[in-house]
Amino acid sequence: MDKLAILIPAYNEEQTIEKVVKDVKEVVSAIPGSVIYVYDNNSKDNTVALAQKAGAVVRHEYAQGKGAVIRRMFREIDAEAYIMIDADDTYPVEAIPDMYQKIVDKDVDMVVGDRLSSTYFEENKRPFHNVGNTLVRKLINTLFKTNIRDILTGYRAFSYRFVKTFPVLSRGFEIETEMSIHATEYRMLVENQVISYRDRPEGSESKLDTYGDGFRVIKTVINLYRGYHPFAFYSIFSLIFFLVSMILFVGRVLLPYPATNTVPNFPSLIVSMILLVLAFITFFSGSILDAIETSNKRNFELKLIECEDKKKNG
């Protein structure tokens, strides 16, 4: 088991990968047992050769997407602590020792490199990314009642416990959102660390699709809220069905009835009853799924105990 594993996902980063590896190597030289891993994701340029030249251990993930790369990294590497940093030279490697110490000394499960509280909005040249980061942060912190200050950052430190119990479901850049919500929902200890941010050097191109990735992130947030808080999620639809049913029944059936002693709008009665049935179905579906999720969280706690035993024995 490594003391510290530096995980660098890379896809066509020949302009910056050598510098990033060398900078990281210099910083972690004071931490014995540190290994730098570059996981190449089908790069078409000289990323692999330059990473090897700089002294990194290069491995490959042939399924395209950052989520696939992280799944491979987390499953293959055993270490007491992990630092994940992007290969685009936008993050300060000088923060690595502090992030590492929080993992080993304070038993933190995830340290989030917080760009948004420092230079991100000045350095980032893509205004829609600024808006998107802010909206996603506010949405998640509101829905999941947390205080993670930078949801989409790719600069994070992890404990062995987090890495070995995190189910990677996303394929793309929405993986950071999934990590943040997973840590929050399973009551893992998360700390924010303010870091400086610098924009990509000239000639280095971002792999992000502002609108496409933004849509996928929002979709991920909704799906995770449905999964982790099914009662609250389905209760919204149950309430809507119930209110529409009552409005339709009272307005179209109940109020006109005394005048004729007959049901003047029989189709409205049928529709209102169907909506009422749907309201009950969605309510009880949410209740059942909520009980299942509670059981899953209990099982996860047992899984954490097994993970700790494996770490001690490994």
Short mmCIF file of C-alpha atoms in Angstrom, two decimals:
data_model
loop_
_atom_site.label_atom_id
_atom_site.label_comp_id
_atom_site.label_asym_id
_atom_site.label_seq_id
_atom_site.Cartn_x
_atom_site.Cartn_y
_atom_site.Cartn_z
CA MET A 1 0.00 0.00 0.00
CA ASP A 2 1.37 3.41 -1.00
CA LYS A 3 1.68 6.13 1.60
CA LEU A 4 0.33 8.76 -0.79
CA ALA A 5 -1.00 8.19 -4.29
CA ILE A 6 -1.14 11.18 -6.63
CA LEU A 7 -3.82 10.48 -9.24
CA ILE A 8 -3.70 12.49 -12.48
CA PRO A 9 -6.35 11.73 -15.13
CA ALA A 10 -5.10 12.90 -18.53
CA TYR A 11 -6.48 13.23 -22.04
CA ASN A 12 -4.44 15.11 -24.66
CA GLU A 13 -2.46 17.19 -22.15
CA GLU A 14 0.98 17.16 -23.79
CA GLN A 15 1.41 20.90 -23.24
CA THR A 16 1.14 20.70 -19.44
CA ILE A 17 1.52 17.10 -18.23
CA GLU A 18 5.33 17.12 -17.92
CA LYS A 19 5.31 20.31 -15.86
CA VAL A 20 2.51 19.05 -13.61
CA VAL A 21 4.27 15.74 -12.91
CA LYS A 22 7.61 17.45 -12.19
CA ASP A 23 5.99 20.04 -9.91
CA VAL A 24 4.11 17.35 -8.01
CA LYS A 25 7.23 15.19 -7.77
CA GLU A 26 9.15 18.03 -6.17
CA VAL A 27 6.41 18.73 -3.62
CA VAL A 28 5.83 15.09 -2.54
CA SER A 29 9.54 14.26 -2.32
CA ALA A 30 9.29 15.00 1.41
CA ILE A 31 6.58 12.32 1.82
CA PRO A 32 8.18 8.84 1.69
CA GLY A 33 6.11 6.22 -0.10
CA SER A 34 4.52 8.67 -2.53
CA VAL A 35 3.76 7.52 -6.08
CA ILE A 36 2.55 9.64 -8.99
CA TYR A 37 0.09 7.88 -11.30
CA VAL A 38 -0.97 9.30 -14.65
CA TYR A 39 -4.02 7.56 -16.11
CA ASP A 40 -4.17 8.15 -19.83
CA ASN A 41 -7.62 8.17 -21.41
CA ASN A 42 -6.86 7.46 -25.11
CA SER A 43 -4.70 10.53 -25.71
CA LYS A 44 -3.82 11.19 -29.35
CA ASP A 45 -0.73 13.29 -28.59
CA ASN A 46 2.50 12.80 -26.61
CA THR A 47 0.88 12.84 -23.17
CA VAL A 48 2.01 9.29 -22.30
CA ALA A 49 5.64 9.72 -23.38
CA LEU A 50 6.01 13.06 -21.59
CA ALA A 51 4.45 11.71 -18.39
CA GLN A 52 6.83 8.75 -18.38
CA LYS A 53 9.77 11.03 -19.08
CA ALA A 54 8.81 13.18 -16.08
CA GLY A 55 8.83 10.12 -13.81
CA ALA A 56 5.16 9.17 -13.46
CA VAL A 57 3.74 5.66 -13.45
CA VAL A 58 1.50 5.62 -16.53
CA ARG A 59 -1.56 3.42 -16.76
CA HIS A 60 -4.41 3.36 -19.26
CA GLU A 61 -8.18 3.49 -19.26
CA TYR A 62 -9.65 2.80 -22.70
CA ALA A 63 -13.28 3.54 -21.84
CA GLN A 64 -13.66 7.24 -22.62
CA GLY A 65 -14.70 9.65 -19.89
CA LYS A 66 -13.38 11.04 -16.64
CA GLY A 67 -15.75 8.89 -14.62
CA ALA A 68 -14.35 5.75 -16.22
CA VAL A 69 -10.80 6.89 -15.44
CA ILE A 70 -11.61 7.57 -11.79
CA ARG A 71 -13.32 4.20 -11.47
CA ARG A 72 -10.14 2.51 -12.72
CA MET A 73 -7.88 4.57 -10.46
CA PHE A 74 -9.93 3.97 -7.34
CA ARG A 75 -10.15 0.22 -7.92
CA GLU A 76 -6.50 -0.36 -8.82
CA ILE A 77 -4.60 1.83 -6.36
CA ASP A 78 -4.28 1.08 -2.64
CA ALA A 79 -2.93 3.92 -0.54
CA GLU A 80 -3.32 5.49 2.87
CA ALA A 81 -4.22 8.79 1.21
CA TYR A 82 -4.98 9.99 -2.30
CA ILE A 83 -4.64 13.34 -4.05
CA MET A 84 -6.45 13.83 -7.36
CA ILE A 85 -5.30 16.75 -9.48
CA ASP A 86 -6.01 17.70 -13.09
CA ALA A 87 -3.28 17.56 -15.70
CA ASP A 88 -3.97 21.05 -17.09
CA ASP A 89 -1.70 22.99 -14.68
CA THR A 90 -4.54 25.10 -13.29
CA TYR A 91 -4.09 24.05 -9.65
CA PRO A 92 -1.24 24.88 -7.23
CA VAL A 93 0.67 21.73 -6.26
CA GLU A 94 1.89 23.54 -3.14
CA ALA A 95 -1.47 22.71 -1.49
CA ILE A 96 -0.79 18.95 -1.61
CA PRO A 97 1.05 18.65 1.75
CA ASP A 98 -1.72 20.49 3.64
CA MET A 99 -4.43 18.39 1.99
CA TYR A 100 -2.47 15.23 2.77
CA GLN A 101 -2.04 16.17 6.42
CA LYS A 102 -5.78 16.70 6.82
CA ILE A 103 -6.37 13.15 5.62
CA VAL A 104 -3.77 11.45 7.84
CA ASP A 105 -3.85 13.68 10.93
CA LYS A 106 -7.52 14.68 11.19
CA ASP A 107 -8.99 11.55 9.56
CA VAL A 108 -10.85 13.66 6.99
CA ASP A 109 -12.50 11.63 4.22
CA MET A 110 -12.44 14.26 1.49
CA VAL A 111 -10.65 17.59 1.19
CA VAL A 112 -12.15 19.84 -1.47
CA GLY A 113 -9.87 22.27 -3.28
CA ASP A 114 -11.99 25.41 -3.18
CA ARG A 115 -11.28 27.61 -6.22
CA LEU A 116 -14.43 29.71 -5.95
CA SER A 117 -13.35 31.44 -2.75
CA SER A 118 -10.11 32.68 -4.30
CA THR A 119 -9.10 33.53 -7.87
CA TYR A 120 -11.44 31.45 -10.00
CA PHE A 121 -13.81 34.19 -11.10
CA GLU A 122 -10.90 36.45 -12.09
CA GLU A 123 -8.83 33.80 -13.88
CA ASN A 124 -11.53 31.79 -15.64
CA LYS A 125 -12.26 33.26 -19.07
CA ARG A 126 -15.52 31.35 -19.66
CA PRO A 127 -18.34 33.37 -18.03
CA PHE A 128 -20.94 30.60 -18.32
CA HIS A 129 -18.65 28.32 -16.30
CA ASN A 130 -18.63 30.94 -13.54
CA VAL A 131 -22.43 31.08 -13.50
CA GLY A 132 -22.73 27.30 -13.71
CA ASN A 133 -20.36 26.67 -10.81
CA THR A 134 -22.24 29.11 -8.61
CA LEU A 135 -25.67 27.71 -9.47
CA VAL A 136 -24.62 24.08 -8.94
CA ARG A 137 -23.02 24.94 -5.60
CA LYS A 138 -26.14 26.71 -4.35
CA LEU A 139 -28.45 23.98 -5.65
CA ILE A 140 -26.56 21.14 -3.99
CA ASN A 141 -25.94 22.95 -0.72
CA THR A 142 -29.67 23.74 -0.52
CA LEU A 143 -31.01 20.32 -1.49
CA PHE A 144 -28.51 18.26 0.49
CA LYS A 145 -27.97 20.71 3.39
CA THR A 146 -24.20 20.81 3.11
CA ASN A 147 -21.52 23.48 2.87
CA ILE A 148 -19.15 22.32 0.14
CA ARG A 149 -17.83 25.51 -1.42
CA ASP A 150 -16.69 24.15 -4.78
CA ILE A 151 -18.73 21.24 -6.11
CA LEU A 152 -17.06 20.85 -9.51
CA THR A 153 -13.38 21.16 -8.59
CA GLY A 154 -11.06 18.43 -9.83
CA TYR A 155 -8.53 19.00 -7.03
CA ARG A 156 -9.37 16.76 -4.06
CA ALA A 157 -7.80 14.58 -1.39
CA PHE A 158 -9.39 11.32 -0.27
CA SER A 159 -9.06 8.77 2.49
CA TYR A 160 -8.72 5.05 1.80
CA ARG A 161 -12.18 4.66 3.33
CA PHE A 162 -13.76 7.05 0.81
CA VAL A 163 -12.03 5.63 -2.24
CA LYS A 164 -12.89 2.01 -1.51
CA THR A 165 -16.54 2.65 -0.70
CA PHE A 166 -17.41 5.18 -3.42
CA PRO A 167 -19.58 3.66 -6.18
CA VAL A 168 -18.58 5.39 -9.42
CA LEU A 169 -21.70 5.65 -11.59
CA SER A 170 -21.04 8.67 -13.80
CA ARG A 171 -18.93 8.53 -16.94
CA GLY A 172 -18.10 12.17 -17.50
CA PHE A 173 -17.30 15.38 -15.66
CA GLU A 174 -20.38 15.06 -13.47
CA ILE A 175 -18.31 12.65 -11.36
CA GLU A 176 -17.22 15.49 -9.04
CA THR A 177 -20.88 16.23 -8.26
CA GLU A 178 -21.42 12.57 -7.45
CA MET A 179 -18.42 12.55 -5.09
CA SER A 180 -19.61 15.61 -3.20
CA ILE A 181 -23.14 14.30 -2.67
CA HIS A 182 -21.94 10.80 -1.74
CA ALA A 183 -19.70 12.18 0.99
CA THR A 184 -22.49 14.38 2.32
CA GLU A 185 -25.19 11.73 2.35
CA TYR A 186 -23.07 9.13 4.09
CA ARG A 187 -21.87 11.63 6.71
CA MET A 188 -18.23 11.45 5.79
CA LEU A 189 -15.99 14.17 7.10
CA VAL A 190 -15.43 16.81 4.42
CA GLU A 191 -13.28 19.93 4.66
CA ASN A 192 -12.81 22.81 2.25
CA GLN A 193 -9.35 24.15 1.49
CA VAL A 194 -9.08 27.44 -0.32
CA ILE A 195 -6.66 27.19 -3.26
CA SER A 196 -5.60 29.62 -5.93
CA TYR A 197 -6.61 28.95 -9.52
CA ARG A 198 -4.98 29.94 -12.78
CA ASP A 199 -6.50 29.61 -16.22
CA ARG A 200 -5.10 27.12 -18.70
CA PRO A 201 -1.93 28.25 -20.48
CA GLU A 202 -2.37 29.54 -23.99
CA GLY A 203 -2.75 26.71 -26.50
CA SER A 204 -4.14 24.26 -23.94
CA GLU A 205 -7.77 23.46 -24.70
CA SER A 206 -10.45 22.56 -22.16
CA LYS A 207 -12.33 19.28 -22.67
CA LEU A 208 -15.46 20.68 -21.03
CA ASP A 209 -18.66 21.20 -22.98
CA THR A 210 -20.26 24.15 -21.20
CA TYR A 211 -23.88 23.35 -22.04
CA GLY A 212 -23.68 19.58 -22.51
CA ASP A 213 -21.72 18.94 -19.30
CA GLY A 214 -23.85 21.49 -17.45
CA PHE A 215 -27.01 19.65 -18.45
CA ARG A 216 -25.52 16.33 -17.35
CA VAL A 217 -24.51 17.79 -13.99
CA ILE A 218 -28.05 19.07 -13.33
CA LYS A 219 -29.47 15.70 -14.39
CA THR A 220 -27.06 13.97 -12.00
CA VAL A 221 -28.11 16.23 -9.12
CA ILE A 222 -31.81 15.42 -9.73
CA ASN A 223 -31.16 11.68 -10.00
CA LEU A 224 -29.07 11.66 -6.83
CA TYR A 225 -31.70 13.63 -4.94
CA ARG A 226 -34.30 11.10 -6.07
CA GLY A 227 -32.04 8.26 -4.93
CA TYR A 228 -30.94 9.66 -1.58
CA HIS A 229 -34.19 11.45 -0.65
CA PRO A 230 -36.96 9.45 -2.35
CA PHE A 231 -39.69 10.41 0.12
CA ALA A 232 -39.12 14.15 -0.39
CA PHE A 233 -38.78 13.70 -4.17
CA TYR A 234 -41.95 11.65 -4.68
CA SER A 235 -43.92 13.67 -2.16
CA ILE A 236 -43.62 16.66 -4.47
CA PHE A 237 -45.40 14.77 -7.26
CA SER A 238 -47.87 13.27 -4.80
CA LEU A 239 -48.83 16.74 -3.58
CA ILE A 240 -49.22 18.03 -7.16
CA PHE A 241 -51.46 15.10 -8.13
CA PHE A 242 -53.52 15.52 -4.96
CA LEU A 243 -54.03 19.28 -5.39
CA VAL A 244 -55.00 19.00 -9.06
CA SER A 245 -57.36 16.15 -8.19
CA MET A 246 -59.07 18.16 -5.45
CA ILE A 247 -59.34 21.31 -7.58
CA LEU A 248 -60.89 19.31 -10.41
CA PHE A 249 -63.24 17.39 -8.11
CA VAL A 250 -64.44 20.40 -6.13
CA GLY A 251 -64.72 22.80 -9.08
CA ARG A 252 -66.17 20.45 -11.70
CA VAL A 253 -68.05 17.86 -9.65
CA LEU A 254 -68.82 18.78 -6.03
CA LEU A 255 -69.97 22.41 -6.41
CA PRO A 256 -72.29 21.84 -9.42
CA TYR A 257 -73.84 18.71 -7.84
CA PRO A 258 -76.45 20.34 -5.47
CA ALA A 259 -78.08 22.18 -8.37
CA THR A 260 -78.94 19.03 -10.32
CA ASN A 261 -78.33 16.13 -7.89
CA THR A 262 -76.36 14.55 -10.72
CA VAL A 263 -72.75 14.53 -11.77
CA PRO A 264 -72.63 17.04 -14.63
CA ASN A 265 -69.00 16.41 -15.61
CA PHE A 266 -68.48 12.69 -15.36
CA PRO A 267 -65.12 12.70 -17.23
CA SER A 268 -63.82 15.23 -14.69
CA LEU A 269 -64.81 12.87 -11.87
CA ILE A 270 -62.91 10.02 -13.51
CA VAL A 271 -59.80 12.13 -14.10
CA SER A 272 -59.86 13.48 -10.54
CA MET A 273 -60.08 9.93 -9.12
CA ILE A 274 -57.21 8.77 -11.34
CA LEU A 275 -55.07 11.66 -10.11
CA LEU A 276 -56.01 10.86 -6.51
CA VAL A 277 -54.91 7.26 -7.00
CA LEU A 278 -51.64 8.48 -8.53
CA ALA A 279 -51.12 10.75 -5.51
CA PHE A 280 -51.40 7.78 -3.16
CA ILE A 281 -49.19 5.58 -5.35
CA THR A 282 -46.37 8.14 -5.53
CA PHE A 283 -46.65 8.86 -1.79
CA PHE A 284 -46.32 5.22 -0.78
CA SER A 285 -43.64 4.59 -3.43
CA GLY A 286 -41.57 7.33 -1.86
CA SER A 287 -42.17 5.87 1.61
CA ILE A 288 -41.02 2.38 0.55
CA LEU A 289 -37.97 3.67 -1.28
CA ASP A 290 -37.09 5.84 1.72
CA ALA A 291 -37.12 2.74 3.95
CA ILE A 292 -34.83 0.96 1.45
CA GLU A 293 -32.43 3.92 1.41
CA THR A 294 -32.32 3.94 5.22
CA SER A 295 -31.39 0.25 5.11
CA ASN A 296 -28.70 1.00 2.50
CA LYS A 297 -27.16 3.60 4.81
CA ARG A 298 -27.05 1.09 7.66
CA ASN A 299 -25.33 -1.42 5.38
CA PHE A 300 -22.87 1.25 4.29
CA GLU A 301 -21.80 1.81 7.88
CA LEU A 302 -21.02 -1.91 8.14
CA LYS A 303 -19.09 -1.66 4.88
CA LEU A 304 -17.00 1.15 6.38
CA ILE A 305 -16.07 -1.09 9.29
CA GLU A 306 -14.97 -3.83 6.88
CA CYS A 307 -12.95 -1.26 4.91
CA GLU A 308 -11.15 -0.09 8.04
CA ASP A 309 -10.29 -3.68 8.99
CA LYS A 310 -8.93 -4.32 5.50
CA LYS A 311 -6.79 -1.18 5.67
CA LYS A 312 -5.31 -2.19 9.04
CA ASN A 313 -4.59 -5.72 7.86
CA GLY A 314 -3.31 -4.64 4.43
#
